[in-house]
mmCIF file of C-alpha atoms in Angstrom:
data_model
loop_
_atom_site.group_PDB
_atom_site.id
_atom_site.type_symbol
_atom_site.label_atom_id
_atom_site.label_comp_id
_atom_site.label_asym_id
_atom_site.label_seq_id
_atom_site.Cartn_x
_atom_site.Cartn_y
_atom_site.Cartn_z
ATOM 1 C CA UNK A 1 19.062 29.028 -70.541
ATOM 2 C CA UNK A 2 18.796 25.268 -70.807
ATOM 3 C CA UNK A 3 15.628 23.206 -70.699
ATOM 4 C CA UNK A 4 14.501 19.865 -69.512
ATOM 5 C CA UNK A 5 13.839 17.209 -72.145
ATOM 6 C CA UNK A 6 10.959 15.593 -70.288
ATOM 7 C CA UNK A 7 7.561 16.812 -69.150
ATOM 8 C CA UNK A 8 7.506 19.821 -66.796
ATOM 9 C CA UNK A 9 8.411 18.101 -63.565
ATOM 10 C CA UNK A 10 11.451 18.343 -61.312
ATOM 11 C CA UNK A 11 13.525 15.195 -60.964
ATOM 12 C CA UNK A 12 17.133 14.077 -61.157
ATOM 13 C CA UNK A 13 20.377 15.545 -59.836
ATOM 14 C CA UNK A 14 19.783 19.034 -61.279
ATOM 15 C CA UNK A 15 16.485 19.426 -59.447
ATOM 16 C CA UNK A 16 18.106 18.251 -56.204
ATOM 17 C CA UNK A 17 20.866 20.864 -56.425
ATOM 18 C CA UNK A 18 19.778 24.267 -55.171
ATOM 19 C CA UNK A 19 20.630 27.420 -57.059
ATOM 20 C CA UNK A 20 23.204 28.716 -54.567
ATOM 21 C CA UNK A 21 25.105 25.445 -54.857
ATOM 22 C CA UNK A 22 25.046 25.740 -58.654
ATOM 23 C CA UNK A 23 26.210 29.354 -58.416
ATOM 24 C CA UNK A 24 29.113 28.389 -56.164
ATOM 25 C CA UNK A 25 29.985 25.589 -58.576
ATOM 26 C CA UNK A 26 30.190 28.171 -61.347
ATOM 27 C CA UNK A 27 32.376 30.489 -59.253
ATOM 28 C CA UNK A 28 34.796 27.702 -58.442
ATOM 29 C CA UNK A 29 34.813 26.514 -62.049
ATOM 30 C CA UNK A 30 35.651 29.975 -63.349
ATOM 31 C CA UNK A 31 38.317 30.728 -60.742
ATOM 32 C CA UNK A 32 39.966 27.324 -61.145
ATOM 33 C CA UNK A 33 40.053 27.617 -64.942
ATOM 34 C CA UNK A 34 37.701 24.699 -65.551
ATOM 35 C CA UNK A 35 35.027 27.027 -66.946
ATOM 36 C CA UNK A 36 36.356 29.203 -69.809
ATOM 37 C CA UNK A 37 36.009 32.848 -68.789
ATOM 38 C CA UNK A 38 37.473 36.239 -69.626
ATOM 39 C CA UNK A 39 39.061 38.618 -67.147
ATOM 40 C CA UNK A 40 35.798 40.409 -66.333
ATOM 41 C CA UNK A 41 33.859 37.242 -65.540
ATOM 42 C CA UNK A 42 36.720 36.053 -63.352
ATOM 43 C CA UNK A 43 36.677 39.355 -61.481
ATOM 44 C CA UNK A 44 32.892 39.213 -61.018
ATOM 45 C CA UNK A 45 33.208 35.735 -59.529
ATOM 46 C CA UNK A 46 36.099 36.778 -57.318
ATOM 47 C CA UNK A 47 34.110 39.772 -56.099
ATOM 48 C CA UNK A 48 31.274 37.518 -54.941
ATOM 49 C CA UNK A 49 33.633 35.066 -53.270
ATOM 50 C CA UNK A 50 35.438 37.907 -51.466
ATOM 51 C CA UNK A 51 32.159 39.558 -50.446
ATOM 52 C CA UNK A 52 30.927 36.317 -48.913
ATOM 53 C CA UNK A 53 34.032 36.285 -46.728
ATOM 54 C CA UNK A 54 34.537 39.948 -45.930
ATOM 55 C CA UNK A 55 31.697 42.313 -46.847
ATOM 56 C CA UNK A 56 30.407 44.476 -43.993
ATOM 57 C CA UNK A 57 26.939 45.984 -43.782
ATOM 58 C CA UNK A 58 25.198 43.258 -45.794
ATOM 59 C CA UNK A 59 24.572 39.552 -45.454
ATOM 60 C CA UNK A 60 23.853 36.847 -47.989
ATOM 61 C CA UNK A 61 20.397 35.273 -47.597
ATOM 62 C CA UNK A 62 20.475 31.885 -49.332
ATOM 63 C CA UNK A 63 16.702 31.525 -48.946
ATOM 64 C CA UNK A 64 16.037 34.669 -50.955
ATOM 65 C CA UNK A 65 18.694 33.699 -53.478
ATOM 66 C CA UNK A 66 17.129 30.287 -54.070
ATOM 67 C CA UNK A 67 13.599 31.712 -54.111
ATOM 68 C CA UNK A 68 14.047 33.723 -57.300
ATOM 69 C CA UNK A 69 15.563 30.748 -59.099
ATOM 70 C CA UNK A 70 12.747 28.418 -57.992
ATOM 71 C CA UNK A 71 10.266 31.003 -59.270
ATOM 72 C CA UNK A 72 11.952 31.148 -62.681
ATOM 73 C CA UNK A 73 12.313 27.389 -63.007
ATOM 74 C CA UNK A 74 8.565 27.008 -62.501
ATOM 75 C CA UNK A 75 7.902 29.051 -65.650
ATOM 76 C CA UNK A 76 7.348 27.542 -69.095
ATOM 77 C CA UNK A 77 9.771 27.784 -71.969
ATOM 78 C CA UNK A 78 8.210 29.815 -74.786
ATOM 79 C CA UNK A 79 10.901 29.839 -77.494
ATOM 80 C CA UNK A 80 11.938 26.983 -79.747
ATOM 81 C CA UNK A 81 9.705 24.117 -80.783
ATOM 82 C CA UNK A 82 12.233 21.651 -79.358
ATOM 83 C CA UNK A 83 11.577 23.080 -75.887
ATOM 84 C CA UNK A 84 7.785 23.203 -76.076
ATOM 85 C CA UNK A 85 6.090 21.846 -72.954
ATOM 86 C CA UNK A 86 9.229 22.151 -70.836
ATOM 87 C CA UNK A 87 10.020 24.328 -67.879
ATOM 88 C CA UNK A 88 12.950 26.702 -67.822
ATOM 89 C CA UNK A 89 16.135 25.344 -66.324
ATOM 90 C CA UNK A 90 18.833 27.780 -65.328
ATOM 91 C CA UNK A 91 22.459 27.258 -66.191
ATOM 92 C CA UNK A 92 25.057 27.619 -63.464
ATOM 93 C CA UNK A 93 26.120 31.032 -64.824
ATOM 94 C CA UNK A 94 22.539 32.275 -64.627
ATOM 95 C CA UNK A 95 22.226 30.969 -61.070
ATOM 96 C CA UNK A 96 25.391 32.903 -60.249
ATOM 97 C CA UNK A 97 23.928 36.178 -61.522
ATOM 98 C CA UNK A 98 20.492 35.704 -59.983
ATOM 99 C CA UNK A 99 21.589 34.453 -56.569
ATOM 100 C CA UNK A 100 24.174 37.219 -56.281
ATOM 101 C CA UNK A 101 21.731 39.975 -57.247
ATOM 102 C CA UNK A 102 18.796 38.748 -55.157
ATOM 103 C CA UNK A 103 20.619 37.076 -52.280
ATOM 104 C CA UNK A 104 22.381 40.053 -50.738
ATOM 105 C CA UNK A 105 20.374 42.164 -48.275
ATOM 106 C CA UNK A 106 21.136 44.820 -45.684
ATOM 107 C CA UNK A 107 20.289 44.689 -41.986
ATOM 108 C CA UNK A 108 16.738 45.848 -42.759
ATOM 109 C CA UNK A 109 16.270 42.964 -45.183
ATOM 110 C CA UNK A 110 16.355 45.209 -48.258
ATOM 111 C CA UNK A 111 18.127 44.211 -51.443
ATOM 112 C CA UNK A 112 21.741 45.335 -51.730
ATOM 113 C CA UNK A 113 21.983 45.586 -55.494
ATOM 114 C CA UNK A 114 19.958 48.331 -57.166
ATOM 115 C CA UNK A 115 21.558 48.300 -60.626
ATOM 116 C CA UNK A 116 22.497 45.295 -62.740
ATOM 117 C CA UNK A 117 24.521 45.420 -65.957
ATOM 118 C CA UNK A 118 24.898 42.206 -67.970
ATOM 119 C CA UNK A 119 26.773 42.274 -71.269
ATOM 120 C CA UNK A 120 26.854 39.129 -73.386
ATOM 121 C CA UNK A 121 26.521 38.098 -77.042
ATOM 122 C CA UNK A 122 23.342 37.188 -78.858
ATOM 123 C CA UNK A 123 21.649 33.807 -78.485
ATOM 124 C CA UNK A 124 22.655 33.437 -74.841
ATOM 125 C CA UNK A 125 19.069 33.825 -73.625
ATOM 126 C CA UNK A 126 19.102 37.478 -72.553
ATOM 127 C CA UNK A 127 15.376 38.121 -72.939
ATOM 128 C CA UNK A 128 14.557 34.601 -71.726
ATOM 129 C CA UNK A 129 16.342 35.480 -68.477
ATOM 130 C CA UNK A 130 15.071 39.044 -68.212
ATOM 131 C CA UNK A 131 11.365 38.317 -68.729
ATOM 132 C CA UNK A 132 11.167 36.016 -65.662
ATOM 133 C CA UNK A 133 13.015 38.638 -63.609
ATOM 134 C CA UNK A 134 10.335 41.148 -64.624
ATOM 135 C CA UNK A 135 7.597 38.730 -63.537
ATOM 136 C CA UNK A 136 9.346 38.112 -60.229
ATOM 137 C CA UNK A 137 9.604 41.845 -59.515
ATOM 138 C CA UNK A 138 5.934 42.180 -60.411
ATOM 139 C CA UNK A 139 4.450 39.365 -58.367
ATOM 140 C CA UNK A 140 6.910 37.761 -55.947
ATOM 141 C CA UNK A 141 9.175 40.528 -54.638
ATOM 142 C CA UNK A 142 6.853 41.624 -51.843
ATOM 143 C CA UNK A 143 6.244 45.090 -53.299
ATOM 144 C CA UNK A 144 2.668 46.387 -53.208
ATOM 145 C CA UNK A 145 1.752 48.640 -56.108
ATOM 146 C CA UNK A 146 4.859 47.607 -58.004
ATOM 147 C CA UNK A 147 5.467 49.406 -61.277
ATOM 148 C CA UNK A 148 7.680 47.266 -63.493
ATOM 149 C CA UNK A 149 8.687 48.277 -66.997
ATOM 150 C CA UNK A 150 10.356 46.772 -70.016
ATOM 151 C CA UNK A 151 12.054 49.941 -71.227
ATOM 152 C CA UNK A 152 13.728 50.870 -74.505
ATOM 153 C CA UNK A 153 14.013 53.731 -76.966
ATOM 154 C CA UNK A 154 11.413 52.239 -79.335
ATOM 155 C CA UNK A 155 8.093 50.558 -78.667
ATOM 156 C CA UNK A 156 9.049 47.458 -80.664
ATOM 157 C CA UNK A 157 12.236 46.934 -78.660
ATOM 158 C CA UNK A 158 10.457 47.527 -75.357
ATOM 159 C CA UNK A 159 7.827 44.927 -76.215
ATOM 160 C CA UNK A 160 10.335 42.089 -76.732
ATOM 161 C CA UNK A 161 10.866 41.332 -73.032
ATOM 162 C CA UNK A 162 7.297 42.368 -72.176
ATOM 163 C CA UNK A 163 5.786 39.962 -74.716
ATOM 164 C CA UNK A 164 8.014 37.131 -73.474
ATOM 165 C CA UNK A 165 6.804 37.799 -69.934
ATOM 166 C CA UNK A 166 3.168 37.908 -71.069
ATOM 167 C CA UNK A 167 3.473 34.579 -72.905
ATOM 168 C CA UNK A 168 5.080 32.981 -69.864
ATOM 169 C CA UNK A 169 2.254 34.250 -67.666
ATOM 170 C CA UNK A 170 -0.407 33.120 -70.133
ATOM 171 C CA UNK A 171 1.080 29.610 -70.214
ATOM 172 C CA UNK A 172 1.548 29.285 -66.465
ATOM 173 C CA UNK A 173 -1.713 28.447 -64.654
ATOM 174 C CA UNK A 174 0.216 28.038 -61.401
ATOM 175 C CA UNK A 175 1.530 31.594 -61.639
ATOM 176 C CA UNK A 176 -1.941 32.977 -62.224
ATOM 177 C CA UNK A 177 -3.564 30.914 -59.474
ATOM 178 C CA UNK A 178 -0.903 31.258 -56.785
ATOM 179 C CA UNK A 179 -0.001 34.910 -57.281
ATOM 180 C CA UNK A 180 -3.025 36.301 -59.084
ATOM 181 C CA UNK A 181 -1.147 37.305 -62.226
ATOM 182 C CA UNK A 182 -3.417 38.379 -65.086
ATOM 183 C CA UNK A 183 -2.761 39.697 -68.580
ATOM 184 C CA UNK A 184 -4.387 42.129 -70.976
ATOM 185 C CA UNK A 185 -3.477 43.522 -74.376
ATOM 186 C CA UNK A 186 -1.069 46.056 -72.889
ATOM 187 C CA UNK A 187 -0.290 44.927 -69.357
ATOM 188 C CA UNK A 188 0.617 42.027 -67.110
ATOM 189 C CA UNK A 189 -0.778 42.797 -63.683
ATOM 190 C CA UNK A 190 -1.710 41.640 -60.188
ATOM 191 C CA UNK A 191 -5.009 43.343 -59.408
ATOM 192 C CA UNK A 192 -4.992 42.547 -55.688
ATOM 193 C CA UNK A 193 -1.635 44.317 -55.280
ATOM 194 C CA UNK A 194 -2.264 47.089 -57.841
ATOM 195 C CA UNK A 195 0.957 46.023 -59.556
ATOM 196 C CA UNK A 196 1.671 46.093 -63.274
ATOM 197 C CA UNK A 197 4.292 45.232 -65.887
ATOM 198 C CA UNK A 198 4.222 47.353 -69.033
ATOM 199 C CA UNK A 199 6.341 48.174 -72.062
ATOM 200 C CA UNK A 200 7.774 51.686 -71.926
ATOM 201 C CA UNK A 201 9.587 53.543 -74.701
ATOM 202 C CA UNK A 202 10.938 56.999 -75.423
ATOM 203 C CA UNK A 203 8.993 57.248 -78.700
ATOM 204 C CA UNK A 204 5.551 56.698 -77.177
ATOM 205 C CA UNK A 205 3.138 59.595 -76.875
ATOM 206 C CA UNK A 206 3.482 61.850 -73.867
ATOM 207 C CA UNK A 207 6.463 62.153 -71.555
ATOM 208 C CA UNK A 208 7.923 59.620 -69.165
ATOM 209 C CA UNK A 209 7.628 61.726 -66.026
ATOM 210 C CA UNK A 210 5.508 60.681 -63.056
ATOM 211 C CA UNK A 211 6.783 57.093 -62.926
ATOM 212 C CA UNK A 212 7.307 55.290 -59.605
ATOM 213 C CA UNK A 213 9.579 52.475 -60.689
ATOM 214 C CA UNK A 214 10.103 49.337 -58.626
ATOM 215 C CA UNK A 215 11.748 47.408 -61.439
ATOM 216 C CA UNK A 216 12.918 48.128 -64.972
ATOM 217 C CA UNK A 217 14.346 45.824 -67.616
ATOM 218 C CA UNK A 218 16.392 47.799 -70.142
ATOM 219 C CA UNK A 219 17.104 45.597 -73.136
ATOM 220 C CA UNK A 220 19.948 46.193 -75.641
ATOM 221 C CA UNK A 221 21.273 49.293 -73.922
ATOM 222 C CA UNK A 222 23.930 49.681 -76.617
ATOM 223 C CA UNK A 223 21.181 50.770 -79.027
ATOM 224 C CA UNK A 224 20.253 53.829 -76.937
ATOM 225 C CA UNK A 225 21.473 56.906 -78.799
ATOM 226 C CA UNK A 226 21.182 59.090 -75.700
ATOM 227 C CA UNK A 227 20.788 58.640 -71.968
ATOM 228 C CA UNK A 228 17.164 59.812 -71.854
ATOM 229 C CA UNK A 229 15.462 56.512 -70.980
ATOM 230 C CA UNK A 230 18.188 55.521 -68.522
ATOM 231 C CA UNK A 231 18.005 58.815 -66.651
ATOM 232 C CA UNK A 232 14.200 58.814 -66.492
ATOM 233 C CA UNK A 233 14.142 55.268 -65.091
ATOM 234 C CA UNK A 234 16.956 55.859 -62.624
ATOM 235 C CA UNK A 235 15.451 59.053 -61.227
ATOM 236 C CA UNK A 236 12.003 57.405 -60.935
ATOM 237 C CA UNK A 237 13.169 54.767 -58.422
ATOM 238 C CA UNK A 238 13.728 57.122 -55.483
ATOM 239 C CA UNK A 239 10.440 56.433 -53.704
ATOM 240 C CA UNK A 240 10.935 52.650 -53.646
ATOM 241 C CA UNK A 241 12.599 50.740 -50.824
ATOM 242 C CA UNK A 242 14.519 48.261 -52.989
ATOM 243 C CA UNK A 243 14.193 49.159 -56.691
ATOM 244 C CA UNK A 244 16.096 47.278 -59.364
ATOM 245 C CA UNK A 245 17.272 48.536 -62.750
ATOM 246 C CA UNK A 246 18.276 45.495 -64.830
ATOM 247 C CA UNK A 247 20.181 46.322 -68.029
ATOM 248 C CA UNK A 248 21.189 43.621 -70.468
ATOM 249 C CA UNK A 249 22.925 44.203 -73.775
ATOM 250 C CA UNK A 250 25.422 43.139 -76.370
ATOM 251 C CA UNK A 251 28.466 45.239 -77.230
ATOM 252 C CA UNK A 252 28.177 48.016 -79.781
ATOM 253 C CA UNK A 253 30.103 50.818 -81.433
ATOM 254 C CA UNK A 254 28.841 54.009 -79.768
ATOM 255 C CA UNK A 255 31.615 54.749 -77.305
ATOM 256 C CA UNK A 256 30.038 58.077 -76.405
ATOM 257 C CA UNK A 257 26.728 56.535 -75.344
ATOM 258 C CA UNK A 258 25.144 55.492 -72.065
ATOM 259 C CA UNK A 259 25.935 51.805 -72.584
ATOM 260 C CA UNK A 260 29.689 52.261 -72.938
ATOM 261 C CA UNK A 261 29.569 54.646 -69.991
ATOM 262 C CA UNK A 262 27.955 51.967 -67.812
ATOM 263 C CA UNK A 263 30.338 49.322 -69.099
ATOM 264 C CA UNK A 264 33.283 51.497 -68.123
ATOM 265 C CA UNK A 265 31.785 51.947 -64.666
ATOM 266 C CA UNK A 266 31.457 48.168 -64.298
ATOM 267 C CA UNK A 267 35.089 47.672 -65.325
ATOM 268 C CA UNK A 268 36.202 50.165 -62.669
ATOM 269 C CA UNK A 269 34.195 48.324 -59.999
ATOM 270 C CA UNK A 270 35.509 44.914 -61.003
ATOM 271 C CA UNK A 271 39.079 46.203 -61.331
ATOM 272 C CA UNK A 272 38.925 47.632 -57.826
ATOM 273 C CA UNK A 273 39.306 51.244 -59.009
ATOM 274 C CA UNK A 274 35.906 52.211 -57.603
ATOM 275 C CA UNK A 275 33.693 50.802 -54.867
ATOM 276 C CA UNK A 276 29.918 50.624 -55.330
ATOM 277 C CA UNK A 277 28.318 47.808 -53.319
ATOM 278 C CA UNK A 278 24.901 48.491 -54.912
ATOM 279 C CA UNK A 279 25.963 47.880 -58.519
ATOM 280 C CA UNK A 280 26.328 44.374 -60.001
ATOM 281 C CA UNK A 281 28.048 43.997 -63.347
ATOM 282 C CA UNK A 282 29.394 41.185 -65.501
ATOM 283 C CA UNK A 283 30.845 41.276 -69.016
ATOM 284 C CA UNK A 284 31.084 38.107 -71.114
ATOM 285 C CA UNK A 285 33.672 38.630 -73.846
ATOM 286 C CA UNK A 286 37.080 37.428 -75.001
ATOM 287 C CA UNK A 287 40.352 38.759 -73.606
ATOM 288 C CA UNK A 288 42.354 41.444 -75.373
ATOM 289 C CA UNK A 289 45.077 39.052 -76.539
ATOM 290 C CA UNK A 290 42.685 36.317 -77.743
ATOM 291 C CA UNK A 291 42.363 35.433 -81.413
ATOM 292 C CA UNK A 292 38.670 36.093 -82.189
ATOM 293 C CA UNK A 293 38.718 33.461 -84.930
ATOM 294 C CA UNK A 294 40.063 30.703 -82.710
ATOM 295 C CA UNK A 295 37.161 28.442 -81.631
ATOM 296 C CA UNK A 296 38.948 27.833 -78.333
ATOM 297 C CA UNK A 297 38.110 31.395 -77.251
ATOM 298 C CA UNK A 298 34.411 31.433 -78.148
ATOM 299 C CA UNK A 299 33.164 29.773 -74.952
ATOM 300 C CA UNK A 300 34.658 32.640 -72.921
ATOM 301 C CA UNK A 301 32.236 35.103 -74.478
ATOM 302 C CA UNK A 302 29.262 32.777 -74.753
ATOM 303 C CA UNK A 303 28.207 31.267 -71.411
ATOM 304 C CA UNK A 304 25.547 29.210 -73.224
ATOM 305 C CA UNK A 305 28.103 27.836 -75.695
ATOM 306 C CA UNK A 306 26.946 24.422 -76.849
ATOM 307 C CA UNK A 307 23.448 24.980 -75.403
ATOM 308 C CA UNK A 308 21.656 27.814 -77.199
ATOM 309 C CA UNK A 309 24.822 28.996 -78.960
ATOM 310 C CA UNK A 310 25.806 26.599 -81.745
ATOM 311 C CA UNK A 311 29.564 26.049 -82.273
ATOM 312 C CA UNK A 312 28.903 25.183 -85.919
ATOM 313 C CA UNK A 313 26.968 28.407 -86.436
ATOM 314 C CA UNK A 314 29.805 30.451 -84.923
ATOM 315 C CA UNK A 315 32.322 28.605 -87.081
ATOM 316 C CA UNK A 316 30.360 29.473 -90.212
ATOM 317 C CA UNK A 317 30.030 33.132 -89.262
ATOM 318 C CA UNK A 318 33.692 33.384 -88.271
ATOM 319 C CA UNK A 319 34.744 31.998 -91.640
ATOM 320 C CA UNK A 320 32.568 34.578 -93.387
ATOM 321 C CA UNK A 321 33.950 37.383 -91.225
ATOM 322 C CA UNK A 322 37.520 36.423 -92.127
ATOM 323 C CA UNK A 323 36.715 36.751 -95.817
ATOM 324 C CA UNK A 324 34.439 39.815 -95.717
ATOM 325 C CA UNK A 325 35.585 42.965 -93.932
ATOM 326 C CA UNK A 326 31.996 44.199 -93.695
ATOM 327 C CA UNK A 327 31.054 41.133 -91.633
ATOM 328 C CA UNK A 328 33.889 41.386 -89.103
ATOM 329 C CA UNK A 329 32.412 44.046 -86.827
ATOM 330 C CA UNK A 330 29.090 42.238 -86.693
ATOM 331 C CA UNK A 331 30.807 38.981 -85.728
ATOM 332 C CA UNK A 332 32.869 40.718 -83.055
ATOM 333 C CA UNK A 333 30.011 42.654 -81.446
ATOM 334 C CA UNK A 334 27.109 40.255 -81.778
ATOM 335 C CA UNK A 335 28.873 36.939 -81.209
ATOM 336 C CA UNK A 336 31.982 37.739 -79.123
ATOM 337 C CA UNK A 337 30.763 40.900 -77.386
ATOM 338 C CA UNK A 338 33.728 43.011 -78.470
ATOM 339 C CA UNK A 339 33.229 46.767 -78.777
ATOM 340 C CA UNK A 340 34.276 48.192 -82.147
ATOM 341 C CA UNK A 341 34.895 51.704 -83.432
ATOM 342 C CA UNK A 342 32.272 51.912 -86.178
ATOM 343 C CA UNK A 343 29.295 49.969 -87.530
#
């Protein structure tokens, strides 16, 4: 996620370029080799390009695709003193994800994608992207009585995205006035629509049955020791017309867990081994034959390289990882999104 350096207004070439155009620019950059990208990002871009030309049963609605990005770019930045007072500005890679997920609809005008899996290293703005998506599903997705959740195994983890969304809502008078968004100690809600956004965790009191989920943000899926939260959320979407489960995570070490299972499913879709038009997935990492300590490979795994991801910081951590075996797995998983065999 980038930001503007001026007051929160829209001006200049970036503001005049719509999100679909930026997304297509990213696709062409990746597929031409101008934008550094691993195999899985290339395949995700190729999938979208091929779908635009050939996919049957769905059509791409540029208006809906641009709408979600306009909504997000009207929200305030809440992290980093250097960004204070600025509005969010999406990078081309974020426009690609958002316009793809929200732009495709079926003949009834319902969203094509129902599950989203995004895997990328730390400091690439995962929660800063996910919190606005939660607010959009709450207030701007046309769903009355929407139940939206920031879901995790622990209350503290579940509150990360929820608290980001609450702060954005609190600092956005336009959002409150135009869409009636309000906040309380435990909820972000739209009273007129009976819609709410709450944190939801496996360790909270009571069970998680009886949910009617329109949207769920599942943060750091690799940390889920079992599939309990995932299964509860997924089975609770059946009564909704166009639900969305949005999972975002870094790599991990539990190859028997739900996260690695979903990652494997994404790889099969992108590789063409399995067809699931309702599942969007993208994996930002390095390629199998890349040297993880070569700075030339780091931009492949980090789409915000040079923006929120500091090359100097990665250089320092890579040097430490080369000298300390205990630091290598952490560098690989957290900064290059490479799955390892043990913590």
